[in-house]
Coordinates of C-alpha atoms in Angstrom, one line a residue:
M1 CA -41.2 -5.7 -11.5
S2 CA -43.6 -8.9 -12.0
G3 CA -44.9 -10.1 -15.5
R4 CA -47.4 -11.9 -17.0
L5 CA -47.9 -15.5 -15.5
L6 CA -47.8 -17.9 -18.4
P7 CA -48.0 -22.0 -18.8
C8 CA -44.3 -23.9 -17.6
S9 CA -43.4 -26.6 -19.8
P10 CA -40.8 -28.9 -19.1
Q11 CA -39.8 -29.9 -22.2
E12 CA -39.8 -26.3 -23.0
I13 CA -37.4 -25.1 -20.3
G14 CA -35.3 -28.4 -20.9
S15 CA -34.2 -27.2 -24.2
L16 CA -32.2 -24.4 -22.7
F17 CA -28.7 -25.0 -22.3
L18 CA -28.7 -24.6 -18.5
F19 CA -31.2 -27.6 -18.0
E20 CA -30.5 -29.5 -21.0
K21 CA -28.9 -32.4 -18.6
L22 CA -31.6 -32.4 -16.0
S23 CA -33.8 -35.2 -15.9
A24 CA -37.6 -35.1 -16.6
E25 CA -38.0 -35.4 -12.7
Q26 CA -35.6 -32.3 -12.3
L27 CA -37.8 -30.4 -14.9
G28 CA -40.7 -31.1 -13.2
Q29 CA -39.8 -30.0 -10.3
L30 CA -38.3 -26.8 -11.1
C31 CA -41.4 -26.2 -13.0
S32 CA -43.5 -26.8 -9.6
K33 CA -41.0 -24.6 -7.5
G34 CA -40.7 -21.7 -10.4
R35 CA -42.9 -20.0 -13.3
V36 CA -42.7 -18.4 -16.6
E37 CA -43.6 -14.7 -16.9
G38 CA -43.8 -12.4 -20.1
F39 CA -42.3 -9.2 -20.2
D40 CA -42.8 -6.2 -21.9
P41 CA -39.9 -3.9 -22.8
G42 CA -39.0 -2.2 -19.8
P43 CA -37.1 -3.0 -16.8
V44 CA -37.0 -6.6 -14.8
Y45 CA -35.3 -5.6 -11.6
T46 CA -32.8 -2.7 -10.5
E47 CA -29.1 -3.0 -9.1
G48 CA -29.1 -2.8 -5.5
D49 CA -32.0 -4.4 -4.6
P50 CA -32.8 -7.6 -2.6
A51 CA -32.4 -10.3 -5.1
T52 CA -35.5 -12.1 -4.7
C53 CA -35.4 -14.4 -8.2
F54 CA -33.2 -16.3 -10.9
Y55 CA -34.0 -15.4 -14.5
V56 CA -33.7 -17.5 -17.5
M57 CA -34.6 -16.4 -20.9
I58 CA -36.4 -18.8 -22.7
D59 CA -36.9 -15.8 -25.6
G60 CA -36.4 -12.0 -26.2
S61 CA -33.6 -9.9 -25.8
V62 CA -32.4 -8.7 -22.8
V63 CA -29.9 -6.4 -21.7
L64 CA -27.9 -6.0 -18.5
S65 CA -26.1 -2.8 -16.8
R66 CA -24.2 -1.3 -13.9
R67 CA -25.0 1.8 -12.1
V68 CA -21.7 4.1 -12.5
G69 CA -22.3 7.5 -11.1
D70 CA -25.5 9.2 -12.6
D71 CA -25.1 6.7 -15.8
D72 CA -26.2 3.6 -17.0
V73 CA -23.5 1.6 -18.2
E74 CA -24.6 -1.0 -20.4
V75 CA -22.1 -3.7 -20.0
S76 CA -24.5 -6.8 -21.9
R77 CA -26.7 -7.5 -24.9
T78 CA -28.0 -10.6 -26.1
S79 CA -30.7 -12.5 -27.4
Q80 CA -29.5 -15.9 -26.6
P81 CA -32.0 -18.2 -25.2
G82 CA -30.7 -19.7 -21.7
V83 CA -28.9 -16.6 -20.7
Y84 CA -29.3 -16.3 -16.8
A85 CA -29.1 -13.2 -14.5
G86 CA -30.5 -12.3 -11.0
A87 CA -29.6 -14.0 -7.8
V88 CA -27.1 -16.3 -9.3
Q89 CA -25.5 -16.4 -5.6
A90 CA -28.6 -17.5 -4.1
Y91 CA -26.6 -20.8 -2.5
L92 CA -24.8 -19.2 -0.2
G93 CA -27.3 -18.1 1.7
D94 CA -27.0 -15.3 4.2
R95 CA -23.4 -15.2 4.7
V96 CA -23.5 -13.1 1.5
R97 CA -25.3 -9.5 1.0
Q98 CA -28.0 -11.0 -1.6
V99 CA -28.9 -7.9 -3.8
Y100 CA -29.1 -7.6 -7.6
A101 CA -25.5 -7.1 -9.0
N102 CA -26.7 -5.1 -12.5
S103 CA -29.9 -4.0 -13.8
M104 CA -32.0 -6.1 -16.5
R105 CA -34.5 -4.8 -18.9
V106 CA -35.6 -6.4 -21.9
T107 CA -36.1 -4.8 -25.2
E108 CA -38.9 -6.5 -26.7
P109 CA -41.7 -8.8 -25.4
S110 CA -39.4 -11.4 -23.2
R111 CA -40.4 -14.7 -21.5
F112 CA -38.2 -16.0 -18.8
F113 CA -38.3 -19.3 -16.5
V114 CA -38.5 -17.5 -12.9
L115 CA -37.1 -19.2 -9.9
P116 CA -37.4 -17.9 -6.2
A117 CA -33.7 -17.4 -5.2
E118 CA -34.4 -19.8 -1.6
Q119 CA -36.3 -22.2 -4.4
F120 CA -33.1 -21.7 -6.4
A121 CA -30.7 -22.4 -3.2
D122 CA -32.9 -25.4 -1.7
F123 CA -32.7 -27.1 -5.6
M124 CA -29.3 -27.0 -5.7
A125 CA -28.6 -28.0 -2.4
A126 CA -30.7 -31.4 -2.7
E127 CA -30.4 -31.9 -6.6
F128 CA -26.3 -30.9 -6.6
P129 CA -24.8 -31.1 -3.2
M130 CA -21.2 -31.6 -4.9
A131 CA -21.3 -29.1 -6.5
V132 CA -22.8 -26.5 -4.3
H133 CA -19.8 -27.7 -2.0
L134 CA -17.5 -26.9 -4.6
L135 CA -18.9 -23.5 -5.9
E136 CA -18.9 -22.3 -2.0
G137 CA -15.3 -23.5 -1.7
L138 CA -14.0 -21.7 -4.9
F139 CA -16.2 -18.4 -4.0
W140 CA -14.7 -18.3 -0.5
G141 CA -11.3 -19.4 -1.2
S142 CA -11.2 -16.8 -4.2
K143 CA -12.5 -14.4 -1.0
N144 CA -9.7 -15.2 1.3
T145 CA -7.2 -15.5 -1.8
Q146 CA -7.7 -12.1 -2.4
R147 CA -7.9 -10.8 0.9
A148 CA -4.5 -12.5 2.1
V149 CA -2.7 -11.0 -1.3
G150 CA -4.2 -7.6 -0.8
Q151 CA -2.6 -7.3 2.1
R152 CA 0.4 -8.7 1.2
E153 CA 0.3 -6.0 -1.4
R154 CA -0.5 -3.1 0.7
L155 CA 2.5 -4.5 2.8
L156 CA 4.9 -4.4 -0.4
A157 CA 3.7 -1.1 -0.4
L158 CA 4.1 0.5 2.5
G159 CA 8.0 -1.4 2.3
S160 CA 8.8 0.4 -0.7
L161 CA 6.7 4.0 0.6
S162 CA 8.7 3.5 3.9
A163 CA 12.0 3.0 1.8
G164 CA 11.5 5.9 -0.3
L165 CA 10.7 8.2 2.6
T166 CA 13.4 7.2 4.7
H167 CA 15.7 8.1 1.6
E168 CA 14.1 11.4 1.0
L169 CA 14.2 12.2 4.6
N170 CA 17.8 10.9 4.4
N171 CA 19.2 13.4 2.2
P172 CA 17.9 16.9 3.9
A173 CA 19.0 15.4 7.5
A174 CA 22.6 14.8 5.9
A175 CA 22.9 18.0 4.9
A176 CA 21.8 19.4 7.8
V177 CA 24.4 17.5 9.9
R178 CA 27.1 18.4 7.4
A179 CA 25.9 22.3 7.4
T180 CA 25.6 22.2 11.4
A181 CA 29.5 20.6 11.6
T182 CA 30.6 23.3 8.9
L183 CA 28.7 26.1 10.5
R184 CA 30.9 25.5 14.0
E185 CA 34.1 25.6 12.2
R186 CA 33.4 28.9 10.5
V187 CA 32.1 30.2 13.7
G188 CA 35.5 29.4 15.4
K189 CA 37.5 31.3 13.0
M190 CA 35.4 34.3 12.8
R191 CA 36.1 34.7 16.5
H192 CA 39.6 33.9 15.8
K193 CA 39.6 36.3 13.4
L194 CA 37.4 39.2 15.3
A195 CA 40.4 38.5 18.0
I196 CA 42.8 40.0 15.5
I197 CA 40.9 42.5 14.4
S198 CA 40.4 43.6 18.0
Q199 CA 44.1 43.6 18.9
G200 CA 44.9 46.2 16.4
N201 CA 44.8 50.1 17.0
Y202 CA 41.6 51.0 15.7
S203 CA 39.7 53.7 16.3
P204 CA 35.7 53.0 17.6
E205 CA 34.4 54.4 14.0
V206 CA 36.4 51.9 12.2
M207 CA 35.2 49.1 14.1
A208 CA 31.9 50.6 14.2
N209 CA 32.0 51.0 10.1
L210 CA 33.2 47.1 9.8
I211 CA 30.4 45.8 11.9
D212 CA 27.9 48.5 10.0
I213 CA 29.5 46.6 6.6
Q214 CA 29.3 43.1 8.2
E215 CA 25.5 43.5 8.9
R216 CA 24.5 45.0 5.6
T217 CA 26.4 42.2 4.4
A218 CA 24.3 39.3 6.0
E219 CA 21.1 41.5 4.9
R220 CA 22.7 41.2 0.9
V221 CA 22.6 37.0 1.5
A222 CA 19.2 37.1 2.3
K223 CA 18.1 39.0 -1.0
A224 CA 21.3 37.5 -3.5
P225 CA 19.7 37.2 -6.5
T226 CA 19.8 33.6 -8.8
L227 CA 22.4 34.3 -11.8
S228 CA 22.9 32.3 -14.7
P229 CA 25.8 29.6 -14.8
L230 CA 27.4 32.6 -17.3
E231 CA 26.3 35.5 -15.4
A232 CA 27.7 34.0 -11.7
S233 CA 31.2 32.8 -14.1
D234 CA 31.5 36.6 -15.3
R235 CA 31.1 37.8 -11.6
E236 CA 33.6 35.5 -10.3
D237 CA 36.0 36.5 -12.7
A238 CA 35.8 40.1 -11.6
L239 CA 35.6 39.1 -7.9
S240 CA 39.2 37.5 -8.2
D241 CA 40.6 40.2 -10.1
W242 CA 39.6 42.8 -7.8
L243 CA 41.1 40.7 -4.8
D244 CA 44.1 40.0 -6.3
D245 CA 44.6 43.7 -7.4
H246 CA 44.1 44.6 -3.5
D247 CA 46.6 41.7 -2.2
I248 CA 44.0 39.5 -0.9
Q249 CA 45.3 35.7 -0.7
E250 CA 43.6 32.8 -1.9
G251 CA 40.6 35.2 -3.7
W252 CA 40.0 32.6 -6.4
R253 CA 38.8 30.7 -3.4
I254 CA 36.8 33.4 -1.5
A255 CA 34.9 34.9 -5.1
P256 CA 32.6 32.2 -5.6
T257 CA 31.4 32.0 -1.7
F258 CA 31.1 36.3 -2.5
V259 CA 29.1 35.8 -6.0
Q260 CA 26.8 33.2 -4.0
A261 CA 25.9 35.7 -1.4
G262 CA 25.1 38.4 -4.1
L263 CA 28.4 40.8 -3.2
D264 CA 30.1 42.1 -6.4
A265 CA 33.1 44.6 -6.8
D266 CA 30.8 47.8 -6.4
W267 CA 30.3 46.3 -3.0
L268 CA 34.2 45.6 -2.3
D269 CA 34.9 49.4 -2.9
Q270 CA 33.1 50.3 -0.3
V271 CA 34.5 47.9 2.2
A272 CA 37.5 49.1 1.1
A273 CA 36.5 53.0 1.4
A274 CA 35.3 52.2 4.8
V275 CA 38.6 50.8 6.2
D276 CA 42.2 51.2 6.5
E277 CA 44.7 49.3 4.1
D278 CA 46.3 47.3 6.3
L279 CA 42.7 46.5 8.2
L280 CA 41.7 45.4 4.3
P281 CA 42.5 41.6 4.2
N282 CA 41.4 40.8 7.7
A283 CA 38.2 42.9 7.1
I284 CA 37.3 40.6 3.7
G285 CA 38.4 37.2 5.7
W286 CA 35.9 38.2 8.4
L287 CA 33.1 39.0 5.9
N288 CA 34.1 36.0 3.9
Y289 CA 33.1 34.2 7.5
T290 CA 30.2 36.0 7.8
V291 CA 28.7 35.2 4.7
E292 CA 29.7 31.4 4.9
T293 CA 27.5 31.5 7.9
E294 CA 24.4 33.1 6.6
L295 CA 24.8 30.6 3.5
L296 CA 25.6 27.7 6.2
M297 CA 22.1 28.7 8.1
D298 CA 19.8 29.2 5.0
E299 CA 21.2 25.3 3.9
I300 CA 20.5 24.7 7.4
T301 CA 16.8 26.3 7.2
D302 CA 16.0 24.7 3.9
S303 CA 17.0 21.2 5.0
T304 CA 14.9 21.4 8.4
A305 CA 12.2 22.9 6.2
R306 CA 11.9 20.0 3.4
I307 CA 11.9 17.6 6.3
S308 CA 8.8 19.1 7.9
H309 CA 7.5 18.8 4.3
L310 CA 7.8 15.5 3.9
V311 CA 6.4 14.8 7.2
D312 CA 3.4 16.9 6.3
A313 CA 3.1 15.1 3.0
A314 CA 3.5 11.6 5.2
K315 CA 0.4 12.6 7.4
Q316 CA -1.2 13.9 3.8
Y317 CA -0.8 10.4 2.5
S318 CA -2.1 8.3 5.2
Q319 CA -4.7 10.8 6.1
L320 CA -3.7 10.5 10.2
D321 CA -6.0 11.7 12.6
R322 CA -8.4 12.6 10.2
A323 CA -12.2 11.7 9.1
P324 CA -12.8 8.9 6.9
Y325 CA -14.9 10.9 4.6
Q326 CA -14.2 14.4 4.3
V327 CA -14.2 17.0 2.0
V328 CA -11.2 17.3 0.0
D329 CA -8.9 18.7 -2.4
V330 CA -7.4 16.1 -4.8
H331 CA -4.4 18.2 -5.9
E332 CA -3.0 17.8 -2.1
L333 CA -3.8 14.2 -2.4
L334 CA -1.8 13.9 -5.4
D335 CA 1.1 16.2 -4.7
S336 CA 1.4 13.8 -1.3
T337 CA 1.3 10.5 -3.2
L338 CA 3.9 11.9 -6.0
L339 CA 6.4 13.2 -2.9
M340 CA 5.9 9.7 -1.2
L341 CA 6.6 8.0 -4.6
S342 CA 9.5 10.3 -5.8
G343 CA 12.3 7.8 -4.6
K344 CA 10.9 5.1 -7.1
I345 CA 9.7 7.4 -10.0
G346 CA 13.1 8.2 -9.9
E347 CA 15.1 11.0 -11.9
R348 CA 14.6 9.5 -15.5
I349 CA 11.1 9.8 -15.5
K350 CA 9.9 13.2 -16.0
V351 CA 6.5 14.3 -13.8
V352 CA 4.3 17.3 -15.5
K353 CA 1.8 18.3 -13.1
D354 CA -1.0 19.8 -15.5
Y355 CA -3.7 20.9 -12.4
D356 CA -7.1 23.1 -12.9
R357 CA -6.3 24.8 -9.4
T358 CA -9.9 26.1 -10.2
L359 CA -11.7 22.8 -9.3
P360 CA -13.5 22.6 -6.5
K361 CA -13.3 20.2 -3.4
I362 CA -15.4 17.5 -3.4
P363 CA -16.6 14.9 -0.2
A364 CA -14.3 11.4 -0.8
Y365 CA -12.4 8.7 1.1
P366 CA -9.1 10.2 0.9
A367 CA -7.1 7.8 2.3
E368 CA -8.4 5.1 -0.2
L369 CA -7.7 7.8 -3.3
N370 CA -4.4 8.1 -2.2
Q371 CA -4.1 3.9 -2.3
V372 CA -5.6 4.5 -6.2
W373 CA -3.2 7.1 -7.1
T374 CA -0.4 5.1 -5.7
N375 CA -1.4 1.8 -7.6
L376 CA -2.3 3.9 -10.9
I377 CA 1.2 6.0 -10.6
D378 CA 3.4 2.3 -10.0
N379 CA 1.9 0.9 -12.9
A380 CA 2.9 3.9 -15.1
V381 CA 6.4 3.7 -13.7
A382 CA 6.5 0.3 -14.4
A383 CA 5.5 0.4 -17.8
I384 CA 8.1 3.7 -18.4
N385 CA 10.5 1.3 -17.0
S386 CA 9.6 -1.8 -19.4
A387 CA 10.3 0.7 -22.4
G388 CA 14.2 1.9 -21.3
G389 CA 13.3 3.9 -18.0
E390 CA 13.1 7.2 -19.7
G391 CA 9.8 9.1 -20.7
A392 CA 7.1 11.0 -18.6
L393 CA 4.2 10.9 -16.4
T394 CA 1.5 13.3 -16.4
V395 CA -1.1 13.9 -14.2
R396 CA -3.8 16.1 -15.1
T397 CA -7.0 17.2 -13.1
A398 CA -10.2 18.7 -15.4
L399 CA -13.8 19.2 -15.0
E400 CA -15.7 17.0 -17.4
H401 CA -19.1 16.6 -17.8
D402 CA -19.9 17.8 -14.1
Q403 CA -17.5 15.2 -12.7
L404 CA -13.6 15.8 -11.7
L405 CA -11.6 14.5 -13.7
V406 CA -8.1 13.1 -12.2
E407 CA -5.7 11.4 -15.5
F408 CA -2.2 9.6 -15.3
R409 CA -0.6 9.5 -19.1
D410 CA 2.8 7.8 -19.4
T411 CA 4.8 7.3 -22.4
G412 CA 5.0 3.6 -21.9
P413 CA 4.8 0.8 -24.3
G414 CA 0.7 0.8 -23.9
V415 CA -1.6 -1.8 -22.9
P416 CA -2.2 -4.4 -25.8
P417 CA -5.9 -4.1 -27.0
E418 CA -6.3 -8.1 -26.5
I419 CA -5.8 -7.7 -22.7
R420 CA -7.6 -4.4 -22.3
D421 CA -10.6 -5.7 -21.2
R422 CA -9.4 -7.9 -18.6
I423 CA -6.5 -5.6 -16.8
F424 CA -9.4 -4.8 -14.1
D425 CA -9.9 -8.5 -13.0
P426 CA -8.6 -9.5 -9.8
F427 CA -5.1 -11.5 -10.0
F428 CA -4.7 -10.3 -13.6
T429 CA -1.4 -9.1 -13.8
T430 CA 1.6 -8.4 -16.8
K431 CA 4.6 -8.0 -14.5
P432 CA 6.9 -11.2 -13.3
V433 CA 5.7 -14.1 -11.4
G434 CA 6.7 -12.1 -7.6
E435 CA 6.5 -8.4 -8.8
G436 CA 2.7 -8.2 -9.4
T437 CA -0.2 -9.4 -7.8
G438 CA -3.0 -8.3 -10.1
L439 CA -5.0 -7.0 -7.5
G440 CA -3.8 -3.3 -8.1
L441 CA -6.0 -2.1 -10.5
D442 CA -9.3 -4.1 -9.1
I443 CA -8.6 -2.8 -5.7
S444 CA -8.8 0.9 -7.9
W445 CA -11.9 -0.2 -9.1
R446 CA -13.7 -1.0 -6.6
I447 CA -12.7 2.1 -4.4
V448 CA -13.7 4.7 -7.7
V449 CA -16.8 2.7 -8.8
N450 CA -18.1 1.3 -5.9
K451 CA -17.0 3.2 -3.1
H452 CA -17.2 6.8 -4.8
H453 CA -19.7 6.1 -7.4
G454 CA -17.2 7.5 -10.2
T455 CA -15.6 5.5 -13.3
L456 CA -12.2 4.0 -13.8
Q457 CA -11.3 3.9 -17.7
V458 CA -8.2 3.5 -19.6
E459 CA -7.1 4.8 -23.1
S460 CA -4.0 3.4 -24.6
E461 CA -1.8 3.4 -27.9
P462 CA 2.3 3.1 -27.4
G463 CA 3.7 5.6 -26.1
D464 CA 0.3 7.2 -24.6
T465 CA -1.4 5.4 -22.3
R466 CA -4.4 7.3 -20.1
F467 CA -6.0 5.8 -16.9
Q468 CA -8.5 8.3 -16.2
V469 CA -10.8 8.2 -12.7
L470 CA -13.7 10.6 -13.0
L471 CA -15.0 11.4 -9.4
P472 CA -18.6 12.9 -8.8
L473 CA -18.3 16.5 -7.4
T474 CA -21.3 15.9 -4.8
A475 CA -21.8 13.6 -1.9
T476 CA -23.4 10.5 -3.4
T477 CA -23.7 8.2 -0.1
D478 CA -25.6 8.5 3.1
E479 CA -22.4 9.9 5.2
T480 CA -22.0 13.5 5.9
P481 CA -18.4 14.6 4.9
E482 CA -16.3 16.3 6.9
E483 CA -14.5 19.7 6.4
P484 CA -11.2 19.6 7.2
A485 CA -9.8 21.4 10.5

């Protein structure tokens, strides 16, 4: 937006704090290269447009804002003469994309000294070459440092996730190995018991009854009810008494297995009625091996299913073989991240999922959102650990003002008010040296705000800290999201 051209006075612009150390010759150059413009209340320039001018306010009142989703969020309001905005990095030239980083508007008639970006860059290079070199070094050095530290942080996070995943995979894998070894032993004993039974002089009808009981026992194992500890204890006592009354040796050892399989005294009465008295001990022993075999196979099935579930979660988390931009269910992303970080969260922290499953899928970059969840969960766990290691992490989703809310709430000590405005700054961290890079929240901010056009904010008090991610429900980029296969 262009304003009214007004006379440029070297003395007037020399009174501004930005130019007060310049010589009369330099002030004259500025007036010859630039201009003074008057603006009525309204917009001056818009965020994202090519940065063509450098603005220094002479008098008036200015408001700077950033675009967040569909809203303009005010970041600064001032009437201080000499404040500047616009093409502030013009001295870097084409090496950096020169666009306005914010929007500027005036709330009353205001005057600005306006310097075209190219003229601003030439003036800086000619009059302050050493300062330009220092500023360039500071800018690129900060970028390179941020990139290197960010890569290091990702490697550390990957190592932590790999260790956690390995630990999670080791438990079901070890359980499957143990169950397989025990199963081999039980099958061997069952073959031995069958050989003993087959050597007896039993009629085909008795053997058929015994096989039928074995089949029906296996079916009961698959349908065994879940008992409370008190119910299980009472049933074990009843089965132990039944086995002792029928002269079955080691009834105390067999009873818990039968209870776990869902068998009771009534079932054993049916077994006793179906076989001869002298066959009963061998029949009970054979059924015990049958039950143990079924339970071990169930354990192997559960363990291998757990391994498969972990592998699926790892694929979901890493988004391997998937489009970078697609329509996703945030709950699947949250679940995979929580599972990947379960080893780091530990058993002393209670995880509460407060999901609104009616929320629609949204277009997003899922791999990068998983990085945001990882950073926020990691910070929450660190906060709870700093307060003794016991607490709760609540992950909540909801619909809020036509946006999808993902909230991470922890019971840690909270974020002190004096640093709350700095936590999203690059390299700012409250963790001890070597434990934090200060880029986790900065990266999360850029992913949520810049890439997804959403909002990342924090509300905190001791015992209740909430990091809230608000994401748009519809696409806000030129890309077309892919539907997951």
